Amino acid sequence: MKRFKRSLLTAVAGLGLVFAAACGGGSSDTSGGSSSTDNGGDAPAAESAAPTTVTIGTASQGGTYFIYGGGLAQLLDKMGVTSNVEVTGGPVHNMQLTQIKDIDIGLVTLGPAYEGYTGTGEWTQGQKMEDIRIIFPMYDTPFHWWSLESSGVTTLEDMNGMRVGVGPAGGTSGTYLPLIHEALGLDVTPVQAGASDMTSQQMDGQLDVIGFAAGIPISAVSEVEAQRDLNFFGIDGEQRDKVIELYPFFEPFTIPAGTYGQLEEDLETIAMFNFGVVHKDMNEDFVYELVKSYHENQDLLITTHSSAEEAVPEAILKNTVLPLHPGAIRYYEEIGIELPEAVYPQ
């Protein structure tokens, strides 16, 4: 496993303190316990029944996570499980909340997942979230920026001296965009807020540019371009190489022309892959049935958001840094996917 040695700036220090305190004081048991250790080695403290109600940690309203969480809620309903789709700060926050069992299913990008699991992200304050287990793949999260056409801003360099919306604290955008800007030597004032709030501020003239990372198309962007003309830009060439060298959990990505009505050409940028995670104590049979339903009802998820087209079983192989839950391992082995040794719990 390749170790990512770079750490994040402290993006959610307050959340880290809450997390540290919670780790010292126990947690709820709403998720239930794994009923078997045959597929991974995770040994539950006690066998528990599958949950009848779960909480899904997503991100801000207007972003893809929140919409995707609605699709998961429909799947759970088909399984006879009640669910609550909760607005959170995003992947960083979801890692913390899943570790302390404040949510049952968290949606995360691979960067925060790795840095949280290993405790190498500065935002973790050294706390390792080693109870997190991946259960299913989702989609790539590309990073891209947009401005109002009237601003004249068409490149990252044009943003110098401007107020740039970067997404909520604790989310993939709010955590990594400031690091990208810093790595490229850009002098911008980051503004942390949810997707819907940022687009409102942009149309009111309070933000010059918005950068965001989510499954595409982002609904909040589509709402803006229905009212204003936009410029879209990404990151490529030497700038992209520099960012990937610093943060190897990024990958090159191309946003296809036509993703948005005003995006007339392919847009080169970077991305991270997304996964669903649970606590290692989640009931194994429940996880198996959820993952099975997830892949067998991909059409339902695609109806919810087109990014789910990437949620094929083979995409689970995009993770080689975090262990899978035994219930997920059982499903993927059952359908013939050869998992790497690195994803089996020790």
mmCIF file of C-alpha atoms in Angstrom:
data_model
loop_
_atom_site.group_PDB
_atom_site.id
_atom_site.type_symbol
_atom_site.label_atom_id
_atom_site.label_comp_id
_atom_site.label_asym_id
_atom_site.label_seq_id
_atom_site.Cartn_x
_atom_site.Cartn_y
_atom_site.Cartn_z
ATOM 1 C CA MET A 1 0.000 0.000 0.000
ATOM 2 C CA LYS A 2 1.428 3.358 -0.892
ATOM 3 C CA ARG A 3 1.485 5.669 2.109
ATOM 4 C CA PHE A 4 0.308 9.203 1.497
ATOM 5 C CA LYS A 5 2.668 11.265 3.580
ATOM 6 C CA ARG A 6 1.149 14.657 3.038
ATOM 7 C CA SER A 7 -1.228 15.980 5.667
ATOM 8 C CA LEU A 8 -4.022 18.522 5.528
ATOM 9 C CA LEU A 9 -4.171 21.917 7.135
ATOM 10 C CA THR A 10 -6.517 22.035 10.099
ATOM 11 C CA ALA A 11 -9.853 22.479 8.367
ATOM 12 C CA VAL A 12 -12.196 21.232 11.027
ATOM 13 C CA ALA A 13 -10.370 21.622 14.335
ATOM 14 C CA GLY A 14 -13.588 21.983 16.284
ATOM 15 C CA LEU A 15 -14.944 18.755 14.840
ATOM 16 C CA GLY A 16 -11.666 17.057 15.686
ATOM 17 C CA LEU A 17 -12.041 18.018 19.335
ATOM 18 C CA VAL A 18 -15.565 16.637 19.367
ATOM 19 C CA PHE A 19 -14.298 13.445 17.756
ATOM 20 C CA ALA A 20 -11.471 13.047 20.243
ATOM 21 C CA ALA A 21 -13.802 13.529 23.164
ATOM 22 C CA ALA A 22 -16.304 11.064 21.764
ATOM 23 C CA CYS A 23 -13.643 8.420 21.242
ATOM 24 C CA GLY A 24 -12.839 8.565 24.903
ATOM 25 C CA GLY A 25 -16.392 8.194 26.073
ATOM 26 C CA GLY A 26 -18.005 5.335 24.157
ATOM 27 C CA SER A 27 -20.606 5.463 21.416
ATOM 28 C CA SER A 28 -24.088 4.401 20.461
ATOM 29 C CA ASP A 29 -24.838 0.898 19.203
ATOM 30 C CA THR A 30 -27.549 1.641 16.671
ATOM 31 C CA SER A 31 -25.559 0.067 13.865
ATOM 32 C CA GLY A 32 -25.512 -3.391 15.341
ATOM 33 C CA GLY A 33 -22.605 -5.821 15.371
ATOM 34 C CA SER A 34 -21.077 -8.090 12.768
ATOM 35 C CA SER A 35 -22.468 -11.597 12.990
ATOM 36 C CA SER A 36 -19.493 -13.428 11.495
ATOM 37 C CA THR A 37 -15.729 -13.186 11.178
ATOM 38 C CA ASP A 38 -15.223 -15.681 8.346
ATOM 39 C CA ASN A 39 -14.469 -13.079 5.653
ATOM 40 C CA GLY A 40 -12.279 -10.555 7.338
ATOM 41 C CA GLY A 41 -11.114 -11.073 10.883
ATOM 42 C CA ASP A 42 -13.133 -8.252 12.470
ATOM 43 C CA ALA A 43 -14.337 -9.758 15.743
ATOM 44 C CA PRO A 44 -17.518 -8.170 17.160
ATOM 45 C CA ALA A 45 -17.885 -7.628 20.880
ATOM 46 C CA ALA A 46 -21.364 -9.182 20.732
ATOM 47 C CA GLU A 47 -23.715 -10.318 17.996
ATOM 48 C CA SER A 48 -26.447 -7.776 17.263
ATOM 49 C CA ALA A 49 -29.495 -7.711 15.052
ATOM 50 C CA ALA A 50 -29.576 -5.847 11.754
ATOM 51 C CA PRO A 51 -30.702 -2.239 12.171
ATOM 52 C CA THR A 52 -34.274 -1.257 11.348
ATOM 53 C CA THR A 53 -33.430 2.459 11.116
ATOM 54 C CA VAL A 54 -30.202 3.990 9.782
ATOM 55 C CA THR A 55 -28.830 7.492 9.341
ATOM 56 C CA ILE A 56 -27.032 8.360 6.099
ATOM 57 C CA GLY A 57 -24.401 11.096 6.380
ATOM 58 C CA THR A 58 -24.201 13.113 3.144
ATOM 59 C CA ALA A 59 -23.062 16.741 2.755
ATOM 60 C CA SER A 60 -24.631 20.127 2.021
ATOM 61 C CA GLN A 61 -27.955 20.520 0.229
ATOM 62 C CA GLY A 62 -27.468 21.243 -3.471
ATOM 63 C CA GLY A 63 -24.510 18.863 -3.703
ATOM 64 C CA THR A 64 -24.460 15.376 -5.198
ATOM 65 C CA TYR A 65 -24.031 13.561 -1.862
ATOM 66 C CA PHE A 66 -27.363 14.811 -0.586
ATOM 67 C CA ILE A 67 -29.131 13.688 -3.765
ATOM 68 C CA TYR A 68 -27.288 10.355 -3.804
ATOM 69 C CA GLY A 69 -28.270 9.797 -0.181
ATOM 70 C CA GLY A 70 -31.892 10.065 -1.266
ATOM 71 C CA GLY A 71 -31.321 7.196 -3.695
ATOM 72 C CA LEU A 72 -29.802 5.084 -0.919
ATOM 73 C CA ALA A 73 -32.841 5.852 1.217
ATOM 74 C CA GLN A 74 -35.066 4.418 -1.515
ATOM 75 C CA LEU A 75 -32.958 1.241 -1.615
ATOM 76 C CA LEU A 76 -33.196 0.869 2.142
ATOM 77 C CA ASP A 77 -36.944 1.347 1.969
ATOM 78 C CA LYS A 78 -37.120 -1.563 -0.492
ATOM 79 C CA MET A 79 -35.260 -3.601 2.146
ATOM 80 C CA GLY A 80 -37.785 -2.606 4.820
ATOM 81 C CA VAL A 81 -35.313 -0.327 6.607
ATOM 82 C CA THR A 82 -36.240 3.229 7.601
ATOM 83 C CA SER A 83 -33.549 5.825 6.919
ATOM 84 C CA ASN A 84 -32.770 9.456 7.609
ATOM 85 C CA VAL A 85 -30.708 11.459 5.101
ATOM 86 C CA GLU A 86 -28.638 13.858 7.197
ATOM 87 C CA VAL A 87 -26.926 17.055 6.045
ATOM 88 C CA THR A 88 -23.290 17.019 7.258
ATOM 89 C CA GLY A 89 -20.045 18.802 6.521
ATOM 90 C CA GLY A 90 -19.099 16.120 3.986
ATOM 91 C CA PRO A 91 -16.476 13.334 3.844
ATOM 92 C CA VAL A 92 -14.194 14.547 6.657
ATOM 93 C CA HIS A 93 -17.167 14.998 8.942
ATOM 94 C CA ASN A 94 -18.673 11.674 7.806
ATOM 95 C CA MET A 95 -15.479 9.814 8.707
ATOM 96 C CA GLN A 96 -15.610 11.268 12.207
ATOM 97 C CA LEU A 97 -19.324 10.632 12.664
ATOM 98 C CA THR A 98 -19.120 7.047 11.383
ATOM 99 C CA GLN A 99 -16.187 6.271 13.673
ATOM 100 C CA ILE A 100 -18.185 7.332 16.755
ATOM 101 C CA LYS A 101 -21.424 5.774 15.415
ATOM 102 C CA ASP A 102 -23.312 9.059 15.186
ATOM 103 C CA ILE A 103 -24.236 8.037 11.632
ATOM 104 C CA ASP A 104 -24.605 4.526 10.224
ATOM 105 C CA ILE A 105 -23.644 4.983 6.567
ATOM 106 C CA GLY A 106 -21.206 7.699 5.530
ATOM 107 C CA LEU A 107 -20.357 8.948 2.040
ATOM 108 C CA VAL A 108 -16.657 9.739 1.642
ATOM 109 C CA THR A 109 -13.963 10.503 -0.897
ATOM 110 C CA LEU A 110 -10.779 8.450 -0.872
ATOM 111 C CA GLY A 111 -8.471 11.243 0.314
ATOM 112 C CA PRO A 112 -10.256 11.978 3.612
ATOM 113 C CA ALA A 113 -10.977 8.252 4.001
ATOM 114 C CA TYR A 114 -7.282 7.368 3.878
ATOM 115 C CA GLU A 115 -6.090 10.254 5.986
ATOM 116 C CA GLY A 116 -8.805 9.606 8.559
ATOM 117 C CA TYR A 117 -8.169 5.856 8.740
ATOM 118 C CA THR A 118 -4.422 6.312 9.170
ATOM 119 C CA GLY A 119 -4.603 9.480 11.280
ATOM 120 C CA THR A 120 -2.191 11.203 8.891
ATOM 121 C CA GLY A 121 -4.457 14.141 8.079
ATOM 122 C CA GLU A 122 -3.747 17.109 10.315
ATOM 123 C CA TRP A 123 -7.510 17.540 10.752
ATOM 124 C CA THR A 124 -7.562 14.188 12.616
ATOM 125 C CA GLN A 125 -5.312 15.546 15.397
ATOM 126 C CA GLY A 126 -3.557 12.196 15.328
ATOM 127 C CA GLN A 127 -6.718 10.159 15.949
ATOM 128 C CA LYS A 128 -6.874 7.041 13.768
ATOM 129 C CA MET A 129 -10.369 6.147 12.594
ATOM 130 C CA GLU A 130 -9.511 2.460 12.289
ATOM 131 C CA ASP A 131 -13.076 1.208 12.780
ATOM 132 C CA ILE A 132 -14.166 2.461 9.349
ATOM 133 C CA ARG A 133 -14.958 -0.129 6.672
ATOM 134 C CA ILE A 134 -15.763 0.482 2.994
ATOM 135 C CA ILE A 135 -18.882 -1.256 1.646
ATOM 136 C CA PHE A 136 -19.621 -0.010 -1.903
ATOM 137 C CA PRO A 137 -18.169 2.198 -4.680
ATOM 138 C CA MET A 138 -19.929 5.325 -5.923
ATOM 139 C CA TYR A 139 -18.398 7.630 -8.555
ATOM 140 C CA ASP A 140 -15.556 10.012 -9.312
ATOM 141 C CA THR A 141 -15.667 13.467 -7.773
ATOM 142 C CA PRO A 142 -14.027 15.940 -10.168
ATOM 143 C CA PHE A 143 -12.856 19.341 -8.975
ATOM 144 C CA HIS A 144 -13.802 22.295 -11.145
ATOM 145 C CA TRP A 145 -14.324 26.008 -10.916
ATOM 146 C CA TRP A 146 -16.803 28.413 -12.486
ATOM 147 C CA SER A 147 -17.319 32.160 -12.672
ATOM 148 C CA LEU A 148 -19.938 34.434 -14.162
ATOM 149 C CA GLU A 149 -18.990 35.215 -17.738
ATOM 150 C CA SER A 150 -19.236 38.918 -16.941
ATOM 151 C CA SER A 151 -16.322 38.569 -14.472
ATOM 152 C CA GLY A 152 -13.802 37.727 -17.167
ATOM 153 C CA VAL A 153 -12.272 35.023 -14.954
ATOM 154 C CA THR A 154 -11.369 32.000 -17.099
ATOM 155 C CA THR A 155 -8.299 30.439 -15.387
ATOM 156 C CA LEU A 156 -7.041 29.661 -11.894
ATOM 157 C CA GLU A 157 -4.482 32.472 -12.157
ATOM 158 C CA ASP A 158 -7.276 34.968 -12.818
ATOM 159 C CA MET A 159 -8.613 34.266 -9.290
ATOM 160 C CA ASN A 160 -5.744 36.059 -7.531
ATOM 161 C CA GLY A 161 -7.082 38.655 -5.113
ATOM 162 C CA MET A 162 -10.647 37.317 -5.287
ATOM 163 C CA ARG A 163 -13.181 35.735 -2.937
ATOM 164 C CA VAL A 164 -13.572 32.085 -3.900
ATOM 165 C CA GLY A 165 -16.270 29.767 -2.593
ATOM 166 C CA VAL A 166 -14.704 26.405 -1.692
ATOM 167 C CA GLY A 167 -17.578 24.402 -0.175
ATOM 168 C CA PRO A 168 -18.403 23.544 3.444
ATOM 169 C CA ALA A 169 -15.817 22.914 6.144
ATOM 170 C CA GLY A 170 -15.341 19.172 6.516
ATOM 171 C CA GLY A 171 -16.295 18.453 2.919
ATOM 172 C CA THR A 172 -13.981 17.358 0.121
ATOM 173 C CA SER A 173 -14.155 20.806 -1.463
ATOM 174 C CA GLY A 174 -13.749 22.819 1.721
ATOM 175 C CA THR A 175 -10.833 20.662 2.845
ATOM 176 C CA TYR A 176 -8.839 20.236 -0.364
ATOM 177 C CA LEU A 177 -9.511 23.312 -2.498
ATOM 178 C CA PRO A 178 -7.622 25.634 -0.104
ATOM 179 C CA LEU A 179 -4.695 23.184 -0.262
ATOM 180 C CA ILE A 180 -4.790 23.172 -4.061
ATOM 181 C CA HIS A 181 -4.864 26.969 -4.139
ATOM 182 C CA GLU A 182 -1.947 27.113 -1.696
ATOM 183 C CA ALA A 183 0.067 24.534 -3.633
ATOM 184 C CA LEU A 184 -0.304 26.648 -6.780
ATOM 185 C CA GLY A 185 0.626 29.880 -4.989
ATOM 186 C CA LEU A 186 -2.764 31.507 -5.550
ATOM 187 C CA ASP A 187 -3.711 34.507 -3.408
ATOM 188 C CA VAL A 188 -7.431 34.001 -2.828
ATOM 189 C CA THR A 189 -9.815 34.452 0.086
ATOM 190 C CA PRO A 190 -11.600 31.118 0.664
ATOM 191 C CA VAL A 191 -15.273 31.229 1.660
ATOM 192 C CA GLN A 192 -16.683 28.039 3.155
ATOM 193 C CA ALA A 193 -20.374 27.361 2.557
ATOM 194 C CA GLY A 194 -22.727 24.786 1.054
ATOM 195 C CA ALA A 195 -23.311 24.551 -2.685
ATOM 196 C CA SER A 196 -26.723 26.255 -2.672
ATOM 197 C CA ASP A 197 -25.531 29.094 -0.435
ATOM 198 C CA MET A 198 -22.463 29.688 -2.600
ATOM 199 C CA THR A 199 -24.440 29.892 -5.825
ATOM 200 C CA SER A 200 -26.831 32.401 -4.244
ATOM 201 C CA GLN A 201 -23.861 34.494 -3.096
ATOM 202 C CA GLN A 202 -22.302 34.317 -6.544
ATOM 203 C CA MET A 203 -25.434 35.577 -8.269
ATOM 204 C CA ASP A 204 -25.671 38.365 -5.663
ATOM 205 C CA GLY A 205 -22.098 39.427 -6.413
ATOM 206 C CA GLN A 206 -20.663 38.313 -3.042
ATOM 207 C CA LEU A 207 -18.419 35.619 -4.583
ATOM 208 C CA ASP A 208 -16.214 36.031 -7.629
ATOM 209 C CA VAL A 209 -15.592 32.330 -8.273
ATOM 210 C CA ILE A 210 -16.823 28.994 -6.929
ATOM 211 C CA GLY A 211 -14.731 25.845 -6.796
ATOM 212 C CA PHE A 212 -16.470 22.604 -5.938
ATOM 213 C CA ALA A 213 -16.040 18.845 -5.982
ATOM 214 C CA ALA A 214 -19.039 16.563 -6.406
ATOM 215 C CA GLY A 215 -20.508 14.005 -8.751
ATOM 216 C CA ILE A 216 -21.408 15.661 -12.018
ATOM 217 C CA PRO A 217 -23.553 17.340 -13.052
ATOM 218 C CA ILE A 218 -23.888 19.390 -9.861
ATOM 219 C CA SER A 219 -27.489 20.490 -9.549
ATOM 220 C CA ALA A 220 -26.556 23.849 -8.023
ATOM 221 C CA VAL A 221 -24.453 24.675 -11.094
ATOM 222 C CA SER A 222 -27.278 23.753 -13.433
ATOM 223 C CA GLU A 223 -29.549 26.145 -11.542
ATOM 224 C CA VAL A 224 -27.080 29.023 -11.990
ATOM 225 C CA GLU A 225 -26.450 28.446 -15.692
ATOM 226 C CA ALA A 226 -30.197 28.517 -16.272
ATOM 227 C CA GLN A 227 -30.027 32.186 -15.208
ATOM 228 C CA ARG A 228 -26.495 33.380 -16.032
ATOM 229 C CA ASP A 229 -23.710 32.770 -18.540
ATOM 230 C CA LEU A 230 -20.781 30.911 -16.946
ATOM 231 C CA ASN A 231 -17.087 30.253 -17.533
ATOM 232 C CA PHE A 232 -15.864 26.758 -16.507
ATOM 233 C CA PHE A 233 -12.221 25.914 -15.857
ATOM 234 C CA GLY A 234 -10.205 23.070 -14.363
ATOM 235 C CA ILE A 235 -6.565 22.153 -13.765
ATOM 236 C CA ASP A 236 -4.161 20.460 -16.170
ATOM 237 C CA GLY A 237 -0.557 20.365 -17.350
ATOM 238 C CA GLU A 238 2.215 21.180 -14.880
ATOM 239 C CA GLN A 239 -0.280 22.482 -12.333
ATOM 240 C CA ARG A 240 -2.112 19.165 -12.283
ATOM 241 C CA ASP A 241 1.139 17.203 -12.052
ATOM 242 C CA LYS A 242 2.221 19.303 -9.075
ATOM 243 C CA VAL A 243 -1.022 18.733 -7.176
ATOM 244 C CA ILE A 244 -1.029 14.970 -7.835
ATOM 245 C CA GLU A 245 2.599 14.733 -6.683
ATOM 246 C CA LEU A 246 1.674 16.428 -3.408
ATOM 247 C CA TYR A 247 -1.595 14.519 -2.931
ATOM 248 C CA PRO A 248 -1.378 11.119 -4.683
ATOM 249 C CA PHE A 249 -5.011 10.199 -3.960
ATOM 250 C CA PHE A 250 -5.989 12.568 -6.780
ATOM 251 C CA GLU A 251 -6.251 11.257 -10.337
ATOM 252 C CA PRO A 252 -6.512 12.986 -13.745
ATOM 253 C CA PHE A 253 -10.079 13.379 -14.923
ATOM 254 C CA THR A 254 -11.901 14.763 -17.949
ATOM 255 C CA ILE A 255 -15.353 16.331 -17.542
ATOM 256 C CA PRO A 256 -17.106 15.601 -20.849
ATOM 257 C CA ALA A 257 -18.455 18.388 -23.022
ATOM 258 C CA GLY A 258 -22.188 18.718 -22.553
ATOM 259 C CA THR A 259 -22.113 17.838 -18.841
ATOM 260 C CA TYR A 260 -23.522 21.326 -18.439
ATOM 261 C CA GLY A 261 -25.455 23.140 -21.132
ATOM 262 C CA GLN A 262 -22.737 25.784 -21.441
ATOM 263 C CA LEU A 263 -19.753 23.388 -21.320
ATOM 264 C CA GLU A 264 -18.968 23.091 -25.014
ATOM 265 C CA GLU A 265 -15.566 21.342 -24.769
ATOM 266 C CA ASP A 266 -14.053 18.608 -22.594
ATOM 267 C CA LEU A 267 -12.608 20.048 -19.393
ATOM 268 C CA GLU A 268 -9.348 18.643 -17.981
ATOM 269 C CA THR A 269 -9.078 18.530 -14.190
ATOM 270 C CA ILE A 270 -8.510 16.178 -11.199
ATOM 271 C CA ALA A 271 -10.795 13.885 -9.215
ATOM 272 C CA MET A 272 -11.159 11.486 -6.267
ATOM 273 C CA PHE A 273 -13.325 8.377 -6.134
ATOM 274 C CA ASN A 274 -16.167 8.051 -3.622
ATOM 275 C CA PHE A 275 -17.246 5.154 -1.423
ATOM 276 C CA GLY A 276 -19.879 4.298 1.142
ATOM 277 C CA VAL A 277 -18.544 3.383 4.588
ATOM 278 C CA VAL A 278 -19.854 1.919 7.846
ATOM 279 C CA HIS A 279 -18.488 1.115 11.287
ATOM 280 C CA LYS A 280 -16.835 -2.302 11.516
ATOM 281 C CA ASP A 281 -19.528 -3.375 14.041
ATOM 282 C CA MET A 282 -22.355 -3.009 11.531
ATOM 283 C CA ASN A 283 -24.296 -6.270 11.208
ATOM 284 C CA GLU A 284 -22.670 -8.437 8.524
ATOM 285 C CA ASP A 285 -25.859 -9.841 7.036
ATOM 286 C CA PHE A 286 -27.316 -6.339 6.762
ATOM 287 C CA VAL A 287 -24.227 -5.070 4.939
ATOM 288 C CA TYR A 288 -24.300 -8.043 2.564
ATOM 289 C CA GLU A 289 -27.964 -7.444 1.700
ATOM 290 C CA LEU A 290 -27.411 -3.695 1.307
ATOM 291 C CA VAL A 291 -24.443 -4.120 -1.051
ATOM 292 C CA LYS A 292 -26.328 -6.751 -3.051
ATOM 293 C CA SER A 293 -29.374 -4.483 -3.360
ATOM 294 C CA TYR A 294 -27.105 -1.538 -4.202
ATOM 295 C CA HIS A 295 -25.644 -3.237 -7.267
ATOM 296 C CA GLU A 296 -28.801 -5.048 -8.346
ATOM 297 C CA ASN A 297 -30.752 -1.772 -8.320
ATOM 298 C CA GLN A 298 -28.178 0.463 -10.004
ATOM 299 C CA ASP A 299 -30.870 1.708 -12.387
ATOM 300 C CA LEU A 300 -32.739 3.239 -9.446
ATOM 301 C CA LEU A 301 -29.588 5.064 -8.336
ATOM 302 C CA ILE A 302 -28.953 6.317 -11.874
ATOM 303 C CA THR A 303 -32.497 7.700 -11.947
ATOM 304 C CA THR A 304 -31.620 9.572 -8.750
ATOM 305 C CA HIS A 305 -28.317 10.909 -10.129
ATOM 306 C CA SER A 306 -26.503 10.029 -13.346
ATOM 307 C CA SER A 307 -23.139 9.754 -11.542
ATOM 308 C CA ALA A 308 -24.308 6.331 -10.303
ATOM 309 C CA GLU A 309 -23.493 4.979 -13.778
ATOM 310 C CA GLU A 310 -19.974 4.539 -12.370
ATOM 311 C CA ALA A 311 -21.185 2.459 -9.401
ATOM 312 C CA VAL A 312 -20.414 -0.917 -10.970
ATOM 313 C CA PRO A 313 -19.141 -3.775 -8.780
ATOM 314 C CA GLU A 314 -15.661 -3.664 -10.374
ATOM 315 C CA ALA A 315 -15.240 -0.081 -9.138
ATOM 316 C CA ILE A 316 -14.695 -1.463 -5.633
ATOM 317 C CA LEU A 317 -11.150 -2.212 -6.864
ATOM 318 C CA LYS A 318 -10.439 1.535 -7.000
ATOM 319 C CA ASN A 319 -9.892 1.256 -3.243
ATOM 320 C CA THR A 320 -6.646 -0.373 -2.151
ATOM 321 C CA VAL A 321 -6.050 1.574 1.064
ATOM 322 C CA LEU A 322 -8.968 0.857 3.428
ATOM 323 C CA PRO A 323 -10.377 -2.512 4.563
ATOM 324 C CA LEU A 324 -13.787 -3.659 3.389
ATOM 325 C CA HIS A 325 -16.535 -4.784 5.744
ATOM 326 C CA PRO A 326 -16.900 -8.616 5.898
ATOM 327 C CA GLY A 327 -20.469 -8.336 4.562
ATOM 328 C CA ALA A 328 -19.189 -6.488 1.505
ATOM 329 C CA ILE A 329 -16.320 -8.931 1.068
ATOM 330 C CA ARG A 330 -18.805 -11.798 1.051
ATOM 331 C CA TYR A 331 -20.828 -10.190 -1.757
ATOM 332 C CA TYR A 332 -17.882 -9.256 -4.002
ATOM 333 C CA GLU A 333 -16.260 -12.671 -3.600
ATOM 334 C CA GLU A 334 -19.609 -14.288 -4.340
ATOM 335 C CA ILE A 335 -19.840 -12.532 -7.730
ATOM 336 C CA GLY A 336 -16.249 -13.423 -8.623
ATOM 337 C CA ILE A 337 -14.323 -10.203 -7.976
ATOM 338 C CA GLU A 338 -10.730 -10.857 -6.870
ATOM 339 C CA LEU A 339 -10.066 -8.412 -4.058
ATOM 340 C CA PRO A 340 -6.506 -7.320 -3.174
ATOM 341 C CA GLU A 341 -5.101 -8.491 0.146
ATOM 342 C CA ALA A 342 -4.899 -4.892 1.352
ATOM 343 C CA VAL A 343 -8.701 -4.621 1.714
ATOM 344 C CA TYR A 344 -9.116 -7.605 4.052
ATOM 345 C CA PRO A 345 -9.353 -6.486 7.712
ATOM 346 C CA GLN A 346 -6.429 -7.581 9.848
#
